[in-house]
mmCIF file of C-alpha atoms in Angstrom:
data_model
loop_
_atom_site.group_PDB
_atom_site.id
_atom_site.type_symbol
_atom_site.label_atom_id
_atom_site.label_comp_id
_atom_site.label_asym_id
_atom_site.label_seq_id
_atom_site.Cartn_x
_atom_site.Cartn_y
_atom_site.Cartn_z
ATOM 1 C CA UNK A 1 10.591 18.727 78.400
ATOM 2 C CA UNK A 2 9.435 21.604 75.710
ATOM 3 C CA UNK A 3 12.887 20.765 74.190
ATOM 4 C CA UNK A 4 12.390 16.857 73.691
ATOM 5 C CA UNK A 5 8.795 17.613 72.519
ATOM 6 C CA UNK A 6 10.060 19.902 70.000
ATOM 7 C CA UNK A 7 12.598 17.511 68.718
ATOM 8 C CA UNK A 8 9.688 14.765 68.100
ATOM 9 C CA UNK A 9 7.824 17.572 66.465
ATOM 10 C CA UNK A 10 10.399 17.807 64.157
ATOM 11 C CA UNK A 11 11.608 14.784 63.527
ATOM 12 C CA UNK A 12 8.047 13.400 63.058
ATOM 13 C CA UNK A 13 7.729 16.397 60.875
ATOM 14 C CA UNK A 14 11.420 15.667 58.540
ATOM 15 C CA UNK A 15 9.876 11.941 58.472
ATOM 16 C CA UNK A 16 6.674 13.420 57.178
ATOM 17 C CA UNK A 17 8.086 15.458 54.513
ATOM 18 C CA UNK A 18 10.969 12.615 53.247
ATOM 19 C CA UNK A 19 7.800 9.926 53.206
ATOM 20 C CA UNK A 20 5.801 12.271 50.864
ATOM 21 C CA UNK A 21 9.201 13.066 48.908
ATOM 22 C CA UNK A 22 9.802 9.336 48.149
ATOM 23 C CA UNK A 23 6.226 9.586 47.521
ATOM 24 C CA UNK A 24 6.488 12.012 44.590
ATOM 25 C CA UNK A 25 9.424 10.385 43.378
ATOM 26 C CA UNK A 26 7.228 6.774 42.905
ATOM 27 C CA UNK A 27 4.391 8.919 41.593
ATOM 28 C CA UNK A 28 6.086 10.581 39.249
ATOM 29 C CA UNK A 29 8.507 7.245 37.828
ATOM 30 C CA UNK A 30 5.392 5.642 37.467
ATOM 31 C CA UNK A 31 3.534 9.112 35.449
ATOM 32 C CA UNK A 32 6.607 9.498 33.599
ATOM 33 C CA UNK A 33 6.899 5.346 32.877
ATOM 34 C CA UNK A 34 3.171 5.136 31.485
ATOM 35 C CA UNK A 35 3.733 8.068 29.019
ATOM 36 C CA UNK A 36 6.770 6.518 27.810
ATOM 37 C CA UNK A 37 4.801 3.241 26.803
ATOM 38 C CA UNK A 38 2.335 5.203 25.276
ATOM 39 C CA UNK A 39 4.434 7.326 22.895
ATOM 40 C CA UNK A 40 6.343 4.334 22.409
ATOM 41 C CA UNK A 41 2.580 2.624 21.464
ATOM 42 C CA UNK A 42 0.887 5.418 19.461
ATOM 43 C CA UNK A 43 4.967 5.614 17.380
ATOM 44 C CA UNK A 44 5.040 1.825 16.711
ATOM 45 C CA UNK A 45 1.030 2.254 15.643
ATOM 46 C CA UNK A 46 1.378 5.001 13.562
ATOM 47 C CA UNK A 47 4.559 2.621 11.556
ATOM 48 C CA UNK A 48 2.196 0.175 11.618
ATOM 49 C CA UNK A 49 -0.724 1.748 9.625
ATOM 50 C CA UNK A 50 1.764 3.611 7.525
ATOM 51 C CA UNK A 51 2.859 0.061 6.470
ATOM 52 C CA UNK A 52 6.600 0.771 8.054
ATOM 53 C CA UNK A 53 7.440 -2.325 9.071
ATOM 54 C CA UNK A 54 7.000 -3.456 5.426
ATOM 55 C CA UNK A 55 10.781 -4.640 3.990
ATOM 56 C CA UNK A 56 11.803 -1.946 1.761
ATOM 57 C CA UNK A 57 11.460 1.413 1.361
ATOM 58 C CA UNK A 58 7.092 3.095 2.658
ATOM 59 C CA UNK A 59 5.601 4.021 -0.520
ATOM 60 C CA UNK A 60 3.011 6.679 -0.175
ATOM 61 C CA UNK A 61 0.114 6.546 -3.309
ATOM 62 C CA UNK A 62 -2.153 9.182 -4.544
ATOM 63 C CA UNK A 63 -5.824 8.150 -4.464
ATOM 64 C CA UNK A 64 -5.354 7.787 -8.638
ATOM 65 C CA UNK A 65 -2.666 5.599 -8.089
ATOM 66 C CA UNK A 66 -3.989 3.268 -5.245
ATOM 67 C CA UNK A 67 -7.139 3.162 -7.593
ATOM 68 C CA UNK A 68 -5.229 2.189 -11.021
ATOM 69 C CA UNK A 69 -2.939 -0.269 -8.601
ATOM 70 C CA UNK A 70 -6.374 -1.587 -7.583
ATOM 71 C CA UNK A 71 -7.669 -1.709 -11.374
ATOM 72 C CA UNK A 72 -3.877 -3.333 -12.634
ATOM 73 C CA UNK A 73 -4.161 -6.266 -9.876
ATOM 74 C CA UNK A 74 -7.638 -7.038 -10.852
ATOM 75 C CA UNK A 75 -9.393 -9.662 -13.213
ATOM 76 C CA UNK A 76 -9.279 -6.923 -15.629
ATOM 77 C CA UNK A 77 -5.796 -5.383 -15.358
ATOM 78 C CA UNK A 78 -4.067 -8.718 -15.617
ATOM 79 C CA UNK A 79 -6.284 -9.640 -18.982
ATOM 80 C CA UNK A 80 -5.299 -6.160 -20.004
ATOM 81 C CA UNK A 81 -1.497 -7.019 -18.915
ATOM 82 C CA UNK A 82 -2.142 -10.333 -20.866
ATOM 83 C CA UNK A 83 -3.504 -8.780 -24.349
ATOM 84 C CA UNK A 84 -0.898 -5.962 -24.239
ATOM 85 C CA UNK A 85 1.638 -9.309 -23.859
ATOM 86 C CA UNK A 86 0.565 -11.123 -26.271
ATOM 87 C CA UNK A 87 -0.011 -8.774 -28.835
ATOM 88 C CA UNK A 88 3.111 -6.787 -28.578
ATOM 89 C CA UNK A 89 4.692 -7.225 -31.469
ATOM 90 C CA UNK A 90 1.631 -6.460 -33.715
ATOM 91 C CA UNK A 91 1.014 -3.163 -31.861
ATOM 92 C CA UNK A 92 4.316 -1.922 -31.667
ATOM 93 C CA UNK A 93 4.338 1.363 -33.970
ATOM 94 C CA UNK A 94 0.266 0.198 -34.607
ATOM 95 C CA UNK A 95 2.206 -3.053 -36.811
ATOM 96 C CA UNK A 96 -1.018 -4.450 -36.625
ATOM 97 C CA UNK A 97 -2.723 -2.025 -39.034
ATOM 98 C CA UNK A 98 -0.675 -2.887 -41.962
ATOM 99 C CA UNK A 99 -1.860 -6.502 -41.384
ATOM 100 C CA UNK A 100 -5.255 -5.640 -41.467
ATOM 101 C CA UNK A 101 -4.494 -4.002 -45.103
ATOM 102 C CA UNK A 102 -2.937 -7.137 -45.790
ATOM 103 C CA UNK A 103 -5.496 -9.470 -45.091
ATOM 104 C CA UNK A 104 -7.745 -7.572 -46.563
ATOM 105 C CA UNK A 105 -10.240 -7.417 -42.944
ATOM 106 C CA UNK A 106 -13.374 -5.209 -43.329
ATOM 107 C CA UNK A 107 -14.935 -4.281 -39.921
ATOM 108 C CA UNK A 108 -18.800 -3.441 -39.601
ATOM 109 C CA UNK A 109 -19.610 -1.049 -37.369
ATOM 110 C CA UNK A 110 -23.725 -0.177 -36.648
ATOM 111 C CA UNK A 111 -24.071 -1.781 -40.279
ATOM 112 C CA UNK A 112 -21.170 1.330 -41.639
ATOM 113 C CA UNK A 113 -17.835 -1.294 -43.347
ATOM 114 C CA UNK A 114 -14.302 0.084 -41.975
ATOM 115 C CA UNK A 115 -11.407 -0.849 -43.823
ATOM 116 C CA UNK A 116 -8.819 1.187 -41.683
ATOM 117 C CA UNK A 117 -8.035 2.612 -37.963
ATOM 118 C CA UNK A 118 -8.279 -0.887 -36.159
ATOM 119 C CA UNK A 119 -6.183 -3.957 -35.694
ATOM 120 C CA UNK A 120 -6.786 -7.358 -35.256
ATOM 121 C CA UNK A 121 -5.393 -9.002 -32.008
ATOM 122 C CA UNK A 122 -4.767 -12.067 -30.082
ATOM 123 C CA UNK A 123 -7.289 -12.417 -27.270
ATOM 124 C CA UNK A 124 -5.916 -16.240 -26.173
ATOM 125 C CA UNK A 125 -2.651 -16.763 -25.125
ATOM 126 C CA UNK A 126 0.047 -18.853 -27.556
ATOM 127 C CA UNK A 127 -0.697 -22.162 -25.823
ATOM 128 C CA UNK A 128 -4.494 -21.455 -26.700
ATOM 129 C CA UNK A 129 -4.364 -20.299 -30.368
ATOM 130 C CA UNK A 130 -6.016 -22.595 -33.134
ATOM 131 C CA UNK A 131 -5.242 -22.423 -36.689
ATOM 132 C CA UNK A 132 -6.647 -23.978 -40.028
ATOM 133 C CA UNK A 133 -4.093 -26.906 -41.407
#
């Protein structure tokens, strides 16, 4: 009788032990499962903010840069982008200084005449210019 007692005792006891070894093995698929997604989350998150998914090549700016991107793609930088258009041939090599010898342009400045060391430019585009007949 101590003999078929014992053998319950043990097999009760090998049941016991393979139970909480199936147990660990859930537990830990599951542990091992969840830090996998979130890896996998923060990695596609960190891409995301970083602007990876973008096509192309990430471009990282310097604060100067983002800020004269900023200034370029405002009202300002494109009527900056527009002047520097329309104006290019006059102010390529500072042209435009000979023409304001030629037409003979006097600037006042704080009631002081200046008869050199500015131009005259186009401040409408082509399309918008008016001229005398």
């Amino acid at each position: 009788m101590a003999f078929a007692v014992s053998s319950v005792v043990r097999q009760t006891e090998l049941m016991r032990a393979a139970t909480s070894a199936r147990f660990l093995v859930v537990v830990a698929g599951i542990l091992l499962t969840t830090l996998y997604v979130g890896a996998l989350m923060e990695w596609m998150g960190l891409l995301w903010l970083q602007r990876g998914f973008a096509p192309g090549k990430a471009v990282h700016f310097t604060h100067e840069q983002a800020e004269a991107l900023e200034w370029a793609t405002s009202a300002e930088g494109k009527f900056a982008r527009n002047l520097m258009k329309w104006n290019s041939d006059s102010l390529t090599n500072l042209e435009c200084k000979k023409d304001v010898k030629r037409l003979g342009v006097t600037l006042e400045v704080a009631g002081k005449p200046a008869t050199e060391g500015f131009c005259t430019i186009w401040v409408e585009s082509v399309e918008e210019r008016r001229f005398r007949n």
